[in-house]
CSV table of C-alpha atoms in Angstrom, one decimal:
chain,number,residue,atom,x,y,z
A,198,UNK,CA,100.2,148.8,64.4
A,199,UNK,CA,103.4,147.8,65.9
A,200,UNK,CA,103.4,144.3,66.4
A,201,UNK,CA,103.9,142.8,70.1
A,202,UNK,CA,107.6,141.2,70.1
A,203,UNK,CA,107.9,137.4,72.1
A,204,UNK,CA,110.7,135.1,72.2
A,205,UNK,CA,109.4,132.3,70.1
A,206,UNK,CA,110.3,129.5,73.1
A,207,UNK,CA,107.9,131.6,75.4
A,208,UNK,CA,104.8,131.4,72.6
A,209,UNK,CA,105.7,127.7,71.9
A,210,UNK,CA,105.6,126.4,75.6
A,211,UNK,CA,102.5,128.3,76.0
A,212,UNK,CA,100.9,126.9,73.1
A,213,UNK,CA,101.8,123.4,74.0
A,214,UNK,CA,100.3,123.7,77.4
A,215,UNK,CA,97.3,125.4,76.1
A,216,UNK,CA,96.7,122.2,73.7
A,217,UNK,CA,97.6,119.6,76.7
A,218,UNK,CA,94.8,121.7,78.8
A,219,UNK,CA,92.5,120.7,76.4
A,220,UNK,CA,93.4,117.7,74.6
A,221,UNK,CA,90.5,116.1,76.5
A,222,UNK,CA,88.1,117.8,73.6
A,223,UNK,CA,89.8,115.5,71.1
A,224,UNK,CA,88.7,112.5,73.1
A,225,UNK,CA,85.2,113.8,73.4
A,226,UNK,CA,84.8,115.0,69.8
A,227,UNK,CA,85.6,111.3,68.9
A,228,UNK,CA,83.2,109.9,70.9
A,229,UNK,CA,80.6,112.1,69.8
A,230,UNK,CA,81.5,111.4,66.0
A,231,UNK,CA,81.1,107.5,67.1
A,232,UNK,CA,78.1,107.6,69.1
A,233,UNK,CA,76.8,109.6,65.8
A,234,UNK,CA,78.3,107.0,63.7
A,235,UNK,CA,79.3,109.8,61.4
A,236,UNK,CA,81.9,107.5,59.9
A,237,UNK,CA,79.4,104.7,58.9
A,238,UNK,CA,77.3,108.1,57.2
A,239,UNK,CA,80.1,109.0,55.3
A,240,UNK,CA,81.1,105.6,54.0
A,241,UNK,CA,77.2,104.9,53.1
A,242,UNK,CA,77.6,107.5,50.2
A,243,UNK,CA,81.1,106.6,49.0
A,244,UNK,CA,82.4,109.6,48.5
A,245,UNK,CA,82.7,113.0,50.9
A,246,UNK,CA,79.4,114.9,51.9
A,247,UNK,CA,78.2,117.5,53.5
A,248,UNK,CA,77.4,118.5,56.8
A,249,UNK,CA,73.8,118.5,55.5
A,250,UNK,CA,73.9,115.2,54.3
A,251,UNK,CA,75.7,113.9,57.4
A,252,UNK,CA,72.7,115.8,59.8
A,253,UNK,CA,70.0,113.9,57.6
A,254,UNK,CA,71.3,110.4,58.4
A,255,UNK,CA,71.7,110.8,62.3
A,256,UNK,CA,69.4,108.5,64.2
A,257,UNK,CA,66.8,109.6,66.0
A,258,UNK,CA,67.6,113.4,65.3
A,259,UNK,CA,65.1,114.9,62.8
A,260,UNK,CA,66.6,118.0,63.6
A,261,UNK,CA,70.2,117.7,64.4
A,262,UNK,CA,72.0,121.2,65.1
A,263,UNK,CA,74.2,121.3,62.0
A,264,UNK,CA,76.2,124.2,63.6
A,265,UNK,CA,77.3,122.2,66.6
A,266,UNK,CA,78.2,119.4,64.0
A,267,UNK,CA,80.2,121.7,61.8
A,268,UNK,CA,82.4,122.6,65.2
A,269,UNK,CA,82.8,119.3,66.2
A,270,UNK,CA,84.1,118.1,62.7
A,271,UNK,CA,86.6,121.4,62.9
A,272,UNK,CA,88.0,119.9,65.7
A,273,UNK,CA,88.4,116.3,64.2
A,274,UNK,CA,89.5,117.6,60.8
A,275,UNK,CA,92.2,119.6,62.4
A,276,UNK,CA,93.4,116.3,64.1
A,277,UNK,CA,93.2,114.5,60.9
A,278,UNK,CA,90.2,112.3,61.6
A,279,UNK,CA,88.3,113.2,58.5
A,280,UNK,CA,89.2,114.9,55.3
A,281,UNK,CA,87.5,118.4,54.3
A,282,UNK,CA,87.6,120.1,50.9
A,283,UNK,CA,85.8,122.7,49.7
A,284,UNK,CA,83.2,122.1,46.6
A,285,UNK,CA,83.7,124.7,44.0
A,286,UNK,CA,80.2,123.8,42.3
A,287,UNK,CA,78.0,124.3,45.7
A,288,UNK,CA,80.1,126.3,47.7
A,289,UNK,CA,79.8,123.4,50.5
A,290,UNK,CA,82.6,121.7,52.6
A,291,UNK,CA,82.7,118.1,51.5
A,292,UNK,CA,83.6,115.9,54.7
A,293,UNK,CA,85.4,112.2,53.7
A,294,UNK,CA,87.2,109.6,55.1
A,295,UNK,CA,90.7,108.8,55.5
A,296,UNK,CA,92.6,105.6,57.1
A,297,UNK,CA,92.2,107.2,60.7
A,298,UNK,CA,88.5,107.6,60.3
A,299,UNK,CA,87.9,104.0,58.8
A,300,UNK,CA,88.8,103.0,62.4
A,301,UNK,CA,85.3,104.4,63.5
A,302,UNK,CA,83.3,102.4,61.3
A,303,UNK,CA,80.6,100.1,63.4
A,304,UNK,CA,80.1,97.9,60.2
A,305,UNK,CA,83.7,97.1,59.6
A,306,UNK,CA,85.9,95.1,61.5
A,307,UNK,CA,88.6,95.6,62.7
A,308,UNK,CA,87.6,99.0,64.6
A,309,UNK,CA,88.5,100.7,67.9
A,310,UNK,CA,84.5,101.8,68.7
A,311,UNK,CA,84.0,99.7,71.7
A,312,UNK,CA,87.3,100.8,73.2
A,313,UNK,CA,86.5,104.4,72.5
A,314,UNK,CA,83.2,104.1,74.1
A,315,UNK,CA,84.5,102.5,77.4
A,316,UNK,CA,87.3,104.3,77.7
A,317,UNK,CA,85.5,107.8,77.4
A,318,UNK,CA,82.8,106.8,79.7
A,319,UNK,CA,82.0,108.6,82.6
A,320,UNK,CA,82.9,105.5,85.1
A,321,UNK,CA,86.2,105.3,83.6
A,322,UNK,CA,86.7,108.9,83.6
A,323,UNK,CA,86.3,109.6,86.9
A,324,UNK,CA,89.5,107.9,88.2
A,325,UNK,CA,91.5,110.5,86.3
A,326,UNK,CA,90.5,113.1,88.8
A,327,UNK,CA,92.1,111.2,91.6
A,328,UNK,CA,96.0,110.8,90.3
A,329,UNK,CA,97.3,113.7,92.3
A,330,UNK,CA,95.7,112.3,95.6
A,331,UNK,CA,97.3,109.1,94.9
A,332,UNK,CA,100.7,110.7,94.5
A,333,UNK,CA,100.1,112.4,97.8
A,334,UNK,CA,98.2,109.6,99.8
A,335,UNK,CA,98.7,106.3,98.0
A,336,UNK,CA,95.9,104.1,97.3
A,337,UNK,CA,94.4,103.5,93.8
A,338,UNK,CA,92.5,106.1,91.4
A,339,UNK,CA,89.4,103.5,90.4
A,340,UNK,CA,88.8,102.5,94.2
A,341,UNK,CA,88.8,106.4,95.3
A,342,UNK,CA,86.6,107.2,92.5
A,343,UNK,CA,83.8,104.3,93.0
A,344,UNK,CA,84.9,102.7,96.2
A,345,UNK,CA,86.0,99.2,94.8
A,346,UNK,CA,88.5,97.9,91.7
A,347,UNK,CA,87.1,97.8,88.0
A,348,UNK,CA,86.7,94.0,88.6
A,349,UNK,CA,84.3,94.2,91.3
A,350,UNK,CA,82.8,97.4,89.7
A,351,UNK,CA,82.2,95.3,86.6
A,352,UNK,CA,80.7,92.3,88.3
A,353,UNK,CA,78.0,94.6,89.9
A,354,UNK,CA,77.4,96.7,87.0
A,355,UNK,CA,76.1,94.8,83.9
A,356,UNK,CA,76.2,97.8,81.8
A,357,UNK,CA,79.9,98.6,82.4
A,358,UNK,CA,80.8,95.0,82.2
A,359,UNK,CA,79.0,94.8,78.9
A,360,UNK,CA,80.9,98.0,77.7
A,361,UNK,CA,84.1,96.6,79.0
A,362,UNK,CA,83.8,93.1,77.4
A,363,UNK,CA,83.2,94.9,74.2
A,364,UNK,CA,86.1,97.2,74.2
A,365,UNK,CA,88.4,94.5,75.3
A,366,UNK,CA,86.6,92.3,72.3
A,367,UNK,CA,87.2,94.9,69.7
A,368,UNK,CA,91.2,94.5,69.9
A,369,UNK,CA,91.1,90.8,69.3
A,370,UNK,CA,91.2,91.2,65.6
A,371,UNK,CA,93.7,94.0,65.7
A,372,UNK,CA,96.2,92.1,68.0
A,373,UNK,CA,95.9,88.8,67.2
A,374,UNK,CA,96.3,89.7,63.6
A,375,UNK,CA,99.5,90.6,64.6
A,376,UNK,CA,100.5,87.7,67.1
A,377,UNK,CA,99.1,85.0,64.8
A,378,UNK,CA,101.9,85.5,61.9
A,379,UNK,CA,104.9,86.4,64.3
A,380,UNK,CA,104.3,83.3,66.2
A,381,UNK,CA,103.0,80.6,63.7
A,382,UNK,CA,105.7,78.3,64.8
A,383,UNK,CA,104.7,78.6,68.4
A,384,UNK,CA,101.0,77.5,68.3
A,385,UNK,CA,101.8,74.6,66.1
A,386,UNK,CA,103.1,72.3,68.5
A,387,UNK,CA,100.7,72.9,71.4
A,388,UNK,CA,98.1,70.1,72.2
A,389,UNK,CA,95.7,72.2,74.4
A,390,UNK,CA,96.1,75.7,75.5
A,391,UNK,CA,94.1,77.7,78.3
A,392,UNK,CA,93.7,81.4,77.6
A,393,UNK,CA,93.8,83.1,81.1
A,394,UNK,CA,91.9,86.1,81.7
A,395,UNK,CA,90.8,85.7,78.0
A,396,UNK,CA,87.5,87.7,78.6
A,397,UNK,CA,84.6,86.2,76.3
A,398,UNK,CA,86.7,83.9,74.1
A,399,UNK,CA,87.8,85.9,71.1
A,400,UNK,CA,91.5,85.6,71.2
A,401,UNK,CA,91.1,81.8,71.6
A,402,UNK,CA,88.5,81.7,68.7
A,403,UNK,CA,91.0,83.3,66.6
A,404,UNK,CA,93.8,81.2,67.5
A,405,UNK,CA,91.6,77.5,67.0
A,406,UNK,CA,90.3,79.0,63.5
A,407,UNK,CA,94.2,78.9,62.7
A,408,UNK,CA,95.2,75.5,64.6
A,409,UNK,CA,92.1,73.6,65.2
A,410,UNK,CA,93.9,70.9,66.7
A,411,UNK,CA,94.4,72.6,69.8
A,412,UNK,CA,92.2,72.0,72.5
A,413,UNK,CA,91.1,75.2,73.7
A,414,UNK,CA,90.1,76.6,77.2
A,415,UNK,CA,88.9,79.9,77.6
A,416,UNK,CA,89.1,80.9,81.3
A,417,UNK,CA,88.1,84.3,82.9
A,418,UNK,CA,85.8,85.4,86.1
A,419,UNK,CA,82.5,83.5,86.3
A,420,UNK,CA,80.7,87.0,85.6
A,421,UNK,CA,82.3,87.6,82.5
A,422,UNK,CA,81.8,83.7,81.3
A,423,UNK,CA,78.8,83.9,81.5
A,424,UNK,CA,78.2,86.6,78.4
A,425,UNK,CA,80.9,84.7,76.5
A,426,UNK,CA,79.3,83.4,73.0
A,427,UNK,CA,79.7,80.2,72.0
A,428,UNK,CA,82.7,79.5,69.7
A,429,UNK,CA,83.3,76.2,68.1
A,430,UNK,CA,86.2,74.4,69.1
A,431,UNK,CA,86.7,76.6,72.5
A,432,UNK,CA,85.6,75.6,76.1
A,433,UNK,CA,84.8,78.4,78.4
A,434,UNK,CA,85.3,77.5,82.3
A,435,UNK,CA,84.8,80.1,85.1
A,436,UNK,CA,87.3,80.9,88.0
A,437,UNK,CA,89.7,82.6,89.5
A,438,UNK,CA,93.6,83.0,88.5
A,439,UNK,CA,94.7,83.8,92.0
A,440,UNK,CA,93.6,80.3,93.0
A,441,UNK,CA,94.0,77.7,90.4
A,442,UNK,CA,94.3,77.7,86.6
A,443,UNK,CA,93.1,74.5,84.2
A,444,UNK,CA,95.9,72.4,83.1
A,445,UNK,CA,97.0,72.4,79.9
A,446,UNK,CA,100.2,72.1,77.6
A,447,UNK,CA,100.7,75.8,77.3
A,448,UNK,CA,99.0,79.4,78.6
A,449,UNK,CA,98.2,81.9,76.9
A,450,UNK,CA,97.6,85.5,78.4
A,451,UNK,CA,96.9,89.0,76.3
A,452,UNK,CA,96.9,92.3,78.3
A,453,UNK,CA,96.6,90.7,81.1
A,454,UNK,CA,99.5,91.1,83.8
A,455,UNK,CA,99.9,94.5,83.0
A,456,UNK,CA,96.6,95.0,84.4
A,457,UNK,CA,98.4,94.1,88.1
A,458,UNK,CA,101.1,94.4,90.7
A,459,UNK,CA,104.6,92.9,90.5
A,460,UNK,CA,103.5,90.7,93.5
A,461,UNK,CA,100.2,89.6,91.8
A,462,UNK,CA,102.0,88.9,88.5
A,463,UNK,CA,104.3,86.6,90.3
A,464,UNK,CA,101.1,84.8,91.8
A,465,UNK,CA,99.6,84.4,88.4
A,466,UNK,CA,102.5,83.1,86.9
A,467,UNK,CA,103.3,80.6,89.5
A,468,UNK,CA,100.0,79.4,88.9
A,469,UNK,CA,100.8,79.2,85.4
A,470,UNK,CA,103.6,77.1,86.5
A,471,UNK,CA,101.7,74.7,88.1
A,472,UNK,CA,99.3,74.2,85.1
A,473,UNK,CA,101.7,73.4,82.6
A,474,UNK,CA,104.5,70.3,82.1
A,475,UNK,CA,107.7,71.3,84.0
A,476,UNK,CA,109.5,70.1,80.9
A,477,UNK,CA,107.7,71.0,77.8
A,478,UNK,CA,105.3,73.6,79.4
A,479,UNK,CA,105.7,77.6,78.5
A,480,UNK,CA,103.6,80.6,78.8
A,481,UNK,CA,102.9,82.9,76.0
A,482,UNK,CA,102.6,86.8,77.4
A,483,UNK,CA,101.2,89.2,74.9
A,484,UNK,CA,102.0,92.8,76.8
A,485,UNK,CA,103.6,95.5,76.3
A,486,UNK,CA,107.4,95.8,76.7
A,487,UNK,CA,108.9,98.9,76.9
A,488,UNK,CA,112.3,99.9,75.2
A,489,UNK,CA,113.9,103.1,74.9
A,490,UNK,CA,115.3,102.6,71.4
A,491,UNK,CA,111.9,101.5,70.1
A,492,UNK,CA,110.7,104.8,68.3
A,493,UNK,CA,107.8,102.9,66.3
A,494,UNK,CA,104.2,104.5,65.7
A,495,UNK,CA,102.8,103.4,69.1
A,496,UNK,CA,105.9,105.0,71.2
A,497,UNK,CA,103.4,107.2,72.7
A,498,UNK,CA,100.7,105.0,73.0
A,499,UNK,CA,102.5,102.8,75.2
A,500,UNK,CA,103.4,105.6,77.6
A,501,UNK,CA,99.6,106.4,77.2
A,502,UNK,CA,98.8,103.0,78.2
A,503,UNK,CA,101.1,103.1,81.6
A,504,UNK,CA,99.0,106.0,83.0
A,505,UNK,CA,95.8,104.0,81.9
A,506,UNK,CA,97.1,101.2,84.0
A,507,UNK,CA,97.6,103.8,87.2
A,508,UNK,CA,94.2,105.2,86.6
A,509,UNK,CA,92.1,101.7,86.1
A,510,UNK,CA,94.0,99.0,87.7
A,511,UNK,CA,94.8,98.2,91.2
A,512,UNK,CA,98.7,98.2,90.9
A,513,UNK,CA,99.1,97.9,87.1
A,514,UNK,CA,101.9,98.7,85.1
A,515,UNK,CA,103.6,98.8,81.6
A,516,UNK,CA,107.1,97.1,82.4
A,517,UNK,CA,110.3,97.2,80.9
A,518,UNK,CA,112.3,94.0,79.8
A,519,UNK,CA,114.3,94.0,82.8
A,520,UNK,CA,111.2,94.2,85.1
A,521,UNK,CA,109.6,91.6,82.9
A,522,UNK,CA,112.7,89.3,83.6
A,523,UNK,CA,112.3,89.9,87.4
A,524,UNK,CA,109.0,88.8,87.7
A,525,UNK,CA,109.2,85.9,85.3
A,526,UNK,CA,112.2,84.6,87.6
A,527,UNK,CA,110.5,85.2,90.7
A,528,UNK,CA,107.7,83.1,89.5
A,529,UNK,CA,110.0,80.5,88.2
A,530,UNK,CA,110.5,81.3,84.4
A,531,UNK,CA,114.2,81.3,84.3
A,532,UNK,CA,114.1,81.5,80.3
A,533,UNK,CA,112.0,83.5,78.3
A,534,UNK,CA,112.3,84.9,74.5
A,535,UNK,CA,110.5,88.5,73.4
A,536,UNK,CA,109.4,88.6,69.7
A,537,UNK,CA,108.5,91.9,68.4
A,538,UNK,CA,105.3,92.6,66.3
A,539,UNK,CA,103.9,95.4,64.7
A,540,UNK,CA,101.6,96.4,67.4
A,541,UNK,CA,101.5,98.0,71.0
A,542,UNK,CA,102.5,94.7,72.5
A,543,UNK,CA,104.8,92.3,72.0
A,544,UNK,CA,105.3,88.4,72.6
A,545,UNK,CA,106.9,87.1,76.0
A,546,UNK,CA,107.6,83.3,75.5
A,547,UNK,CA,108.6,82.1,79.2
A,548,UNK,CA,109.8,78.5,79.9
A,549,UNK,CA,110.0,76.6,83.3
A,550,UNK,CA,113.2,75.2,82.8
């Protein structure tokens, strides 16, 4: 049988398009694994197990479709989410955990379970269908999909509000685990601190646990604060950062400014400047800083996150250092310092004088 000859670049290009076209199958299989708690089932055995063993422990499923499970696991094993090897004794394939699948464990902190569930929720996926419309006509994908922005939609939808807050909350220990060691000298001299857009207060609680002398205020929209738990040493205040911000020695903002346009970032930062002392105050921003030469493990994730901002926010984006400098200067922060951390974002420390 004569083998057809094709140019290698032709085949490679075709294969890459096929893979990208169906890349969503990876995230859907990942969501499925989280919903079925497959990683937790395997972890409960303490060793690799068979499909039958996994299926027998799926909650509310007396007759799980093992053939479906096998095909989903094939995709996840190929993406190196789980391990698989053939058992010579029983003849079955045994599925195990690795360093990647451990991030799918519901009962182990930190994990990315809640973020996977919210980002792959139909409400959050719908805006992605409108990217080309927005390129041609302007506007914002989330508003085209749902008729309002994410924040208004969440305020009227308790289910999405909880999903979103849980998703943001699961990143607390991940990001703060990198922020606190890198910024250990920066928090020590602060007497009072406001976390602007602090969600349900998890970030502020992590700071207070390490620096109990700080008078800590968690500040966010009223419908977010209404769901916030009580944290020792943290006060919750509801309000609107576009109107005013509680006074403090310093302001902390993590993954907030990337949600907004340059103009609105300037407005937020000007309110921050009013809330801190002229000579000794500072704003601590934890957000992505794009760098051309930053080839670390999160390089592609930062690019992806910029598209997430395009799909889900009203003018938000990830920014280069030059773009941050322009925003900070316009808002009245002529000096800043960038601190790189082993995480997706960096720390930007900005000063009013």
